[in-house]
mmCIF file of C-alpha atoms in Angstrom:
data_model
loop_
_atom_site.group_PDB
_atom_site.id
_atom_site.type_symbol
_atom_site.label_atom_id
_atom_site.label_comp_id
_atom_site.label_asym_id
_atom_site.label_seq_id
_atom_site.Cartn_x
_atom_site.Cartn_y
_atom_site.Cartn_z
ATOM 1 C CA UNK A 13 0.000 0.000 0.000
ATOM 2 C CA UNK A 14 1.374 3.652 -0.809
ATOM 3 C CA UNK A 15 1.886 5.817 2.036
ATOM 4 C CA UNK A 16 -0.421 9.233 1.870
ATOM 5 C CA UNK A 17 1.191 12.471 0.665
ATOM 6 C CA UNK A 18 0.824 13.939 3.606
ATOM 7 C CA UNK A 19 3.194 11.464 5.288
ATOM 8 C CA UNK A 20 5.583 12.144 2.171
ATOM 9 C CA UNK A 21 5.631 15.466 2.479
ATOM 10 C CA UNK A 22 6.004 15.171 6.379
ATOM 11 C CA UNK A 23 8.993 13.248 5.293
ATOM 12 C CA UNK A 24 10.152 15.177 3.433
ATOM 13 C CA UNK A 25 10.299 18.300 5.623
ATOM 14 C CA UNK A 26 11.962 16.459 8.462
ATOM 15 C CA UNK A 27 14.385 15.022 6.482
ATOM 16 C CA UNK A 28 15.313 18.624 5.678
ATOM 17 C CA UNK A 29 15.106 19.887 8.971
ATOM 18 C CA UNK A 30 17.437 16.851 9.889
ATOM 19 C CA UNK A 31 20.077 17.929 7.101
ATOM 20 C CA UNK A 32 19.508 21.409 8.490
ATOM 21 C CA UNK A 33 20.852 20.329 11.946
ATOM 22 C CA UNK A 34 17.194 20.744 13.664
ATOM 23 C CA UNK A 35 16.968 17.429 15.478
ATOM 24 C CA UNK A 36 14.346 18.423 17.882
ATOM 25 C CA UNK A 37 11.645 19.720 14.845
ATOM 26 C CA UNK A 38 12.600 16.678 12.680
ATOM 27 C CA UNK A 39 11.740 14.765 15.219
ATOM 28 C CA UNK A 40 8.785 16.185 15.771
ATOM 29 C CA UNK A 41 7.921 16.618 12.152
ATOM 30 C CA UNK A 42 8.728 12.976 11.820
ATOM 31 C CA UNK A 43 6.670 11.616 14.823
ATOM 32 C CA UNK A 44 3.641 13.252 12.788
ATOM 33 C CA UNK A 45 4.529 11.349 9.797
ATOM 34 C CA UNK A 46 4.710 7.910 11.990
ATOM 35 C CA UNK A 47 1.170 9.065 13.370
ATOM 36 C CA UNK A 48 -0.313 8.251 9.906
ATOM 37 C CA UNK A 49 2.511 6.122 8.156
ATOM 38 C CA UNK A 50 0.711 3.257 6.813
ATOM 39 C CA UNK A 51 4.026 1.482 6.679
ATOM 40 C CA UNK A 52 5.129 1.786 10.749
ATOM 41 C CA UNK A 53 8.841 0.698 9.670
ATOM 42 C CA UNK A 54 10.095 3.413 7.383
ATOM 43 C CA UNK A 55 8.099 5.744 9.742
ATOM 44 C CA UNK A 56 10.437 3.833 12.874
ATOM 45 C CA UNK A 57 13.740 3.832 11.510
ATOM 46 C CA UNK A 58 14.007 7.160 10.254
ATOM 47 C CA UNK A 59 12.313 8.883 13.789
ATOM 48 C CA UNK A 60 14.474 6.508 15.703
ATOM 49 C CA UNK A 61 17.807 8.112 13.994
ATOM 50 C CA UNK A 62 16.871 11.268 14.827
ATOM 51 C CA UNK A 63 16.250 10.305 18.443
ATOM 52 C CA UNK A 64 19.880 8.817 18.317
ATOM 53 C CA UNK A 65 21.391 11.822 16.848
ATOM 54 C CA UNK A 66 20.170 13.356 20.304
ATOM 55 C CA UNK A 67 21.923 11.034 21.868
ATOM 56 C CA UNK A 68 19.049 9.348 23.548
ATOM 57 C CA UNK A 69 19.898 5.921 22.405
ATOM 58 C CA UNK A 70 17.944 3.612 25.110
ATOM 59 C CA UNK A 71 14.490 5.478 23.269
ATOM 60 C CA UNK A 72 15.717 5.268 20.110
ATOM 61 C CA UNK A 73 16.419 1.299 20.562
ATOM 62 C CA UNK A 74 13.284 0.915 22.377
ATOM 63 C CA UNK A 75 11.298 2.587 19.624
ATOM 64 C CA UNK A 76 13.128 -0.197 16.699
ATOM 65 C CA UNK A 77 12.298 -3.328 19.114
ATOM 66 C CA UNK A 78 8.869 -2.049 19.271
ATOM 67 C CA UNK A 79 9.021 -1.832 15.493
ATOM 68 C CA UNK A 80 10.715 -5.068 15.167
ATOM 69 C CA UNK A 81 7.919 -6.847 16.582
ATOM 70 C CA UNK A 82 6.260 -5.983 13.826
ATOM 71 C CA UNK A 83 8.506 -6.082 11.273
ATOM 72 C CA UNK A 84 11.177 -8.991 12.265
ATOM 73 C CA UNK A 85 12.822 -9.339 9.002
ATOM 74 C CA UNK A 86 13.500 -5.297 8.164
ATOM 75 C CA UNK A 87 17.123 -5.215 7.395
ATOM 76 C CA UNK A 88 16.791 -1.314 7.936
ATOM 77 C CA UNK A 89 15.096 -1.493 11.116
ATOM 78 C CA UNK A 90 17.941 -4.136 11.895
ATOM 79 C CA UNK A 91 20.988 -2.012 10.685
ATOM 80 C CA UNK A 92 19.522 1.089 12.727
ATOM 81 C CA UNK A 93 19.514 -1.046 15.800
ATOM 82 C CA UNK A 94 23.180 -1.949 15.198
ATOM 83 C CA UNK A 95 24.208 1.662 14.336
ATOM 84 C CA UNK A 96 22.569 3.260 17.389
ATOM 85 C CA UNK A 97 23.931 0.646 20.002
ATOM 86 C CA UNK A 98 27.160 0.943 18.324
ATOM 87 C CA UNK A 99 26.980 4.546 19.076
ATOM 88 C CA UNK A 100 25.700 3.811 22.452
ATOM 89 C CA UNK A 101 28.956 2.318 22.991
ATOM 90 C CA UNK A 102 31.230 4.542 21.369
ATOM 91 C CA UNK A 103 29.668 7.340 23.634
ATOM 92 C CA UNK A 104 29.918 5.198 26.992
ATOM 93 C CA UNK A 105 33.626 4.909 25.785
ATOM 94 C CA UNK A 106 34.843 8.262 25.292
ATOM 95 C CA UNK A 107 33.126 9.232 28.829
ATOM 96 C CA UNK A 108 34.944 7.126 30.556
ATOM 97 C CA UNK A 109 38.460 8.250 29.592
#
């Protein structure tokens, strides 16, 4: 099924804001999109990476196993999980030196 416009365009806008370096109103602008995202995992993994890029990493993760429940077999959803732990762990890392 496609996804709606609307989501598209809400997309769309918070993938600029993103690129623009405004984490907290793409993340916003992409939690609307989820809202009405008739596909839950696109919707996921791209709010999920913004949540990550705020460093809040144990939301982010919780937000792809809650989409992974859904969607077991989504190599993005899978990859995300692996790039925001990893970062996770980088961060722990460098705070403890």
């Amino acid at each position: 099924m496609a996804q709606s416009p609307d989501y598209d365009a809400l997309v769309q806008t918070a993938i600029g804001q993103r690129n623009a370096g405004d984490m907290q109103a793409a993340e916003q602008t992409f939690r609307q999109a989820w809202e009405i995202a008739d596909n839950k995992s696109e919707a996921a993994y791209l709010l999920a990476l913004v949540i990550a890029f705020q460093e809040r990493y144990e939301e982010a993760i919780t937000l792809l196993d809650a989409a992974l429940t859904d969607y077991p077999q989504d190599t993005n959803l899978l990859l995300a999980k692996a790039r925001v732990r990893s970062c996770a762990v980088c961060l722990d890392y460098t705070e403890a030196e």
